[in-house]
mmCIF file of C-alpha atoms and ligand atoms in Angstrom:
data_model
loop_
_atom_site.group_PDB
_atom_site.id
_atom_site.type_symbol
_atom_site.label_atom_id
_atom_site.label_comp_id
_atom_site.label_asym_id
_atom_site.label_seq_id
_atom_site.Cartn_x
_atom_site.Cartn_y
_atom_site.Cartn_z
ATOM 1 C CA MET A 27 100.365 75.339 124.892
ATOM 2 C CA SER A 28 99.277 74.240 121.382
ATOM 3 C CA LYS A 29 100.581 76.392 118.502
ATOM 4 C CA THR A 30 98.487 77.385 115.502
ATOM 5 C CA VAL A 31 100.128 79.048 112.471
ATOM 6 C CA ILE A 32 98.695 80.528 109.282
ATOM 7 C CA CYS A 33 100.031 79.963 105.690
ATOM 8 C CA PRO A 34 98.269 82.744 103.629
ATOM 9 C CA GLY A 35 98.335 83.010 99.905
ATOM 10 C CA SER A 36 96.508 83.338 96.577
ATOM 11 C CA PHE A 37 97.001 79.598 95.733
ATOM 12 C CA ASP A 38 95.887 80.277 92.086
ATOM 13 C CA PRO A 39 96.589 77.280 91.841
ATOM 14 C CA VAL A 40 98.304 75.383 94.590
ATOM 15 C CA THR A 41 101.843 74.335 93.570
ATOM 16 C CA CYS A 42 104.244 71.656 94.771
ATOM 17 C CA GLY A 43 106.140 74.593 96.353
ATOM 18 C CA HIS A 44 103.131 75.598 98.433
ATOM 19 C CA LEU A 45 102.497 72.008 99.435
ATOM 20 C CA ASP A 46 106.109 71.635 100.551
ATOM 21 C CA ILE A 47 105.877 74.623 102.903
ATOM 22 C CA ILE A 48 102.491 73.446 104.274
ATOM 23 C CA LYS A 49 103.770 69.970 104.933
ATOM 24 C CA ARG A 50 106.813 71.236 106.707
ATOM 25 C CA ALA A 51 104.812 73.704 108.771
ATOM 26 C CA SER A 52 102.357 70.864 109.656
ATOM 27 C CA GLY A 53 105.330 68.884 111.048
ATOM 28 C CA MET A 54 106.549 71.798 113.169
ATOM 29 C CA PHE A 55 103.355 73.157 114.674
ATOM 30 C CA ASP A 56 100.182 71.756 116.127
ATOM 31 C CA LYS A 57 97.865 73.220 113.705
ATOM 32 C CA VAL A 58 98.281 74.973 110.258
ATOM 33 C CA VAL A 59 95.535 77.187 108.883
ATOM 34 C CA VAL A 60 95.923 77.583 105.012
ATOM 35 C CA ALA A 61 94.205 80.845 104.142
ATOM 36 C CA VAL A 62 93.129 81.561 100.624
ATOM 37 C CA LEU A 63 92.901 85.211 99.759
ATOM 38 C CA VAL A 64 89.595 86.284 98.271
ATOM 39 C CA ASN A 65 90.502 89.404 96.406
ATOM 40 C CA SER A 66 87.378 91.037 95.012
ATOM 41 C CA SER A 67 89.275 93.497 92.949
ATOM 42 C CA LYS A 68 91.121 90.815 90.857
ATOM 43 C CA THR A 69 89.602 87.877 89.031
ATOM 44 C CA PRO A 70 91.714 84.867 89.801
ATOM 45 C CA THR A 71 92.008 81.876 87.235
ATOM 46 C CA PHE A 72 90.493 79.487 89.761
ATOM 47 C CA THR A 73 87.600 80.487 91.885
ATOM 48 C CA THR A 74 87.752 80.600 95.647
ATOM 49 C CA GLU A 75 85.804 77.320 95.886
ATOM 50 C CA GLU A 76 88.149 75.670 93.327
ATOM 51 C CA ARG A 77 91.260 76.978 95.150
ATOM 52 C CA ILE A 78 89.991 75.660 98.522
ATOM 53 C CA ASP A 79 88.926 72.336 97.002
ATOM 54 C CA LEU A 80 92.324 71.750 95.335
ATOM 55 C CA LEU A 81 94.080 72.559 98.564
ATOM 56 C CA GLN A 82 91.869 70.189 100.511
ATOM 57 C CA GLN A 83 92.554 67.459 98.135
ATOM 58 C CA ALA A 84 96.322 68.192 98.190
ATOM 59 C CA THR A 85 96.462 68.211 101.957
ATOM 60 C CA ALA A 86 94.047 65.401 102.670
ATOM 61 C CA GLY A 87 96.785 63.324 104.316
ATOM 62 C CA LEU A 88 97.624 66.110 106.844
ATOM 63 C CA ARG A 89 95.373 65.878 109.876
ATOM 64 C CA ASN A 90 96.367 69.185 111.449
ATOM 65 C CA VAL A 91 95.823 71.342 108.321
ATOM 66 C CA GLU A 92 92.630 73.357 107.848
ATOM 67 C CA ILE A 93 91.769 75.250 104.706
ATOM 68 C CA VAL A 94 89.850 78.548 105.036
ATOM 69 C CA SER A 95 89.421 81.644 102.918
ATOM 70 C CA PHE A 96 89.711 85.316 104.042
ATOM 71 C CA GLU A 97 88.862 88.700 102.679
ATOM 72 C CA GLY A 98 90.447 92.008 103.745
ATOM 73 C CA LEU A 99 93.545 92.360 105.775
ATOM 74 C CA LEU A 100 95.544 89.312 106.825
ATOM 75 C CA ALA A 101 96.519 91.139 110.054
ATOM 76 C CA GLY A 102 92.833 91.627 110.905
ATOM 77 C CA TYR A 103 91.913 88.014 110.034
ATOM 78 C CA CYS A 104 94.704 86.791 112.332
ATOM 79 C CA LYS A 105 93.552 88.991 115.180
ATOM 80 C CA ASN A 106 90.021 87.782 114.964
ATOM 81 C CA SER A 107 91.062 84.096 114.755
ATOM 82 C CA GLY A 108 93.644 84.303 117.621
ATOM 83 C CA ILE A 109 96.544 83.463 115.404
ATOM 84 C CA ASP A 110 99.850 85.210 116.046
ATOM 85 C CA THR A 111 102.289 83.523 113.605
ATOM 86 C CA ILE A 112 102.367 83.664 109.790
ATOM 87 C CA VAL A 113 104.448 81.063 107.953
ATOM 88 C CA LYS A 114 105.729 81.866 104.507
ATOM 89 C CA GLY A 115 108.025 80.375 101.909
ATOM 90 C CA LEU A 116 110.981 82.220 100.543
ATOM 91 C CA ARG A 117 112.196 81.065 97.106
ATOM 92 C CA ALA A 118 114.889 83.517 96.309
ATOM 93 C CA VAL A 119 116.390 86.800 97.178
ATOM 94 C CA SER A 120 113.876 88.364 94.767
ATOM 95 C CA ASP A 121 111.072 87.269 97.142
ATOM 96 C CA PHE A 122 112.689 88.878 100.115
ATOM 97 C CA GLU A 123 111.905 92.590 99.596
ATOM 98 C CA TYR A 124 108.182 92.075 99.103
ATOM 99 C CA GLU A 125 107.866 89.482 101.956
ATOM 100 C CA PHE A 126 109.958 91.791 104.271
ATOM 101 C CA GLN A 127 107.640 94.605 103.505
ATOM 102 C CA MET A 128 104.528 92.535 104.153
ATOM 103 C CA ALA A 129 105.996 91.193 107.396
ATOM 104 C CA ILE A 130 106.691 94.659 108.608
ATOM 105 C CA ALA A 131 103.421 96.065 107.514
ATOM 106 C CA ASN A 132 101.487 93.132 109.182
ATOM 107 C CA LYS A 133 103.423 93.706 112.437
ATOM 108 C CA LYS A 134 102.590 97.436 112.309
ATOM 109 C CA LEU A 135 98.901 96.644 112.056
ATOM 110 C CA ASN A 136 98.991 93.870 114.568
ATOM 111 C CA PRO A 137 102.056 94.098 116.852
ATOM 112 C CA GLU A 138 101.385 90.566 118.223
ATOM 113 C CA LEU A 139 101.958 89.047 114.677
ATOM 114 C CA GLU A 140 105.340 87.314 113.818
ATOM 115 C CA THR A 141 106.216 86.174 110.381
ATOM 116 C CA ILE A 142 108.459 83.026 110.096
ATOM 117 C CA PHE A 143 110.036 82.114 106.755
ATOM 118 C CA LEU A 144 110.932 78.722 105.551
ATOM 119 C CA THR A 145 113.353 78.387 102.679
ATOM 120 C CA ALA A 146 111.828 76.820 99.714
ATOM 121 C CA ASP A 147 112.803 73.318 98.660
ATOM 122 C CA ALA A 148 115.610 73.470 96.057
ATOM 123 C CA ASP A 149 113.235 71.914 93.421
ATOM 124 C CA SER A 150 110.605 74.718 93.970
ATOM 125 C CA THR A 151 112.822 77.864 93.828
ATOM 126 C CA PHE A 152 111.712 78.622 90.296
ATOM 127 C CA LEU A 153 108.179 77.707 90.736
ATOM 128 C CA SER A 154 105.146 80.032 90.953
ATOM 129 C CA SER A 155 101.431 79.784 90.320
ATOM 130 C CA SER A 156 101.733 82.231 87.391
ATOM 131 C CA MET A 157 104.261 80.020 85.784
ATOM 132 C CA VAL A 158 101.961 77.032 86.209
ATOM 133 C CA ARG A 159 99.100 79.017 84.677
ATOM 134 C CA GLU A 160 101.183 80.076 81.723
ATOM 135 C CA ILE A 161 102.641 76.673 80.935
ATOM 136 C CA GLY A 162 99.356 74.901 81.500
ATOM 137 C CA SER A 163 97.328 77.278 79.326
ATOM 138 C CA MET A 164 99.783 76.738 76.538
ATOM 139 C CA GLY A 165 99.404 72.997 76.615
ATOM 140 C CA GLY A 166 102.696 72.408 78.444
ATOM 141 C CA ASP A 167 103.235 69.578 80.891
ATOM 142 C CA ILE A 168 102.757 70.861 84.558
ATOM 143 C CA ARG A 169 102.962 67.383 86.085
ATOM 144 C CA ASN A 170 106.155 68.131 88.061
ATOM 145 C CA PHE A 171 104.800 71.502 89.224
ATOM 146 C CA VAL A 172 101.539 70.728 90.978
ATOM 147 C CA PRO A 173 100.460 68.075 93.453
ATOM 148 C CA ALA A 174 99.871 64.746 91.690
ATOM 149 C CA CYS A 175 96.380 64.271 93.061
ATOM 150 C CA VAL A 176 95.173 67.573 91.528
ATOM 151 C CA HIS A 177 97.297 67.606 88.414
ATOM 152 C CA GLU A 178 94.475 66.482 86.141
ATOM 153 C CA ARG A 179 91.955 68.969 87.406
ATOM 154 C CA ILE A 180 94.490 71.884 87.189
ATOM 155 C CA ALA A 181 95.639 70.887 83.706
ATOM 156 C CA ALA A 182 92.063 70.490 82.382
ATOM 157 C CA LYS A 183 90.925 73.816 83.632
ATOM 158 C CA LEU A 184 94.094 75.604 82.229
ATOM 159 C CA ARG A 185 93.778 73.740 78.845
ATOM 160 C CA ASN A 186 90.107 74.921 78.473
ATOM 161 C CA ARG A 187 90.610 78.582 79.238
HETATM 162 O O1 PNS B 29 100.377 83.993 97.292
HETATM 163 P P1 PNS B 29 100.558 85.428 97.337
HETATM 164 O O2 PNS B 29 99.637 86.205 96.267
HETATM 165 O O3 PNS B 29 101.956 85.904 97.369
HETATM 166 O O4 PNS B 29 99.859 85.910 98.735
HETATM 167 C C1 PNS B 29 99.922 87.194 99.126
HETATM 168 C C2 PNS B 29 99.033 87.391 100.421
HETATM 169 C C3 PNS B 29 97.580 86.790 100.181
HETATM 170 C C4 PNS B 29 99.657 86.736 101.554
HETATM 171 C C5 PNS B 29 98.858 88.869 100.685
HETATM 172 O O5 PNS B 29 98.573 89.497 99.488
HETATM 173 C C6 PNS B 29 97.826 89.329 101.674
HETATM 174 O O6 PNS B 29 98.096 89.032 102.886
HETATM 175 N N1 PNS B 29 96.842 89.943 101.352
HETATM 176 C C7 PNS B 29 95.780 90.327 102.152
HETATM 177 C C8 PNS B 29 95.629 91.873 102.269
HETATM 178 C C9 PNS B 29 96.620 92.409 103.222
HETATM 179 O O7 PNS B 29 96.639 92.079 104.354
HETATM 180 N N2 PNS B 29 97.471 93.325 102.673
HETATM 181 C C10 PNS B 29 98.450 93.912 103.409
HETATM 182 C C11 PNS B 29 99.757 93.011 103.633
HETATM 183 S S1 PNS B 29 101.037 94.073 103.785
#
């Protein structure tokens, strides 16, 4: 039976850490749905369209990866899409409490949902989208933090904010 998993996130913007988790999931499962959260109560730096576009470019070489967006509860989106497995990256112990809470809440909302954690690559343990936004908006070099093929687009947007 073919196995589809979901990698949800804000991806504001995609980082090398995100891409590492997506690539590894794509090697482990038949299909990976990367789901970009549309959070109407927050204004992200990159629009939903930009975040999707950047992810599409960054994952262009991965044939079993699809980029979608979702609004509302992840558990509901998974139920409606027939997906029963969430894959998330864990960078450090500090991530654990929040991720653990989310995994339990998602399972309460949809008992069929399992959450699998992949340990972040050693080079990505310190990395976050918010750090990329801060460094990039102050003119710092984010080349090592975001996928090479989207570096210029991300850097330009952050410089011009
Ligand atoms: O990249 P992030 O911001 O850590 O991703 C968090 C995300 C999008 C996975 C999480 O906020 C989420 O699933 N939001 C959707 C709303 C929801 O289902 N909330 C309850 C989860 S306990």
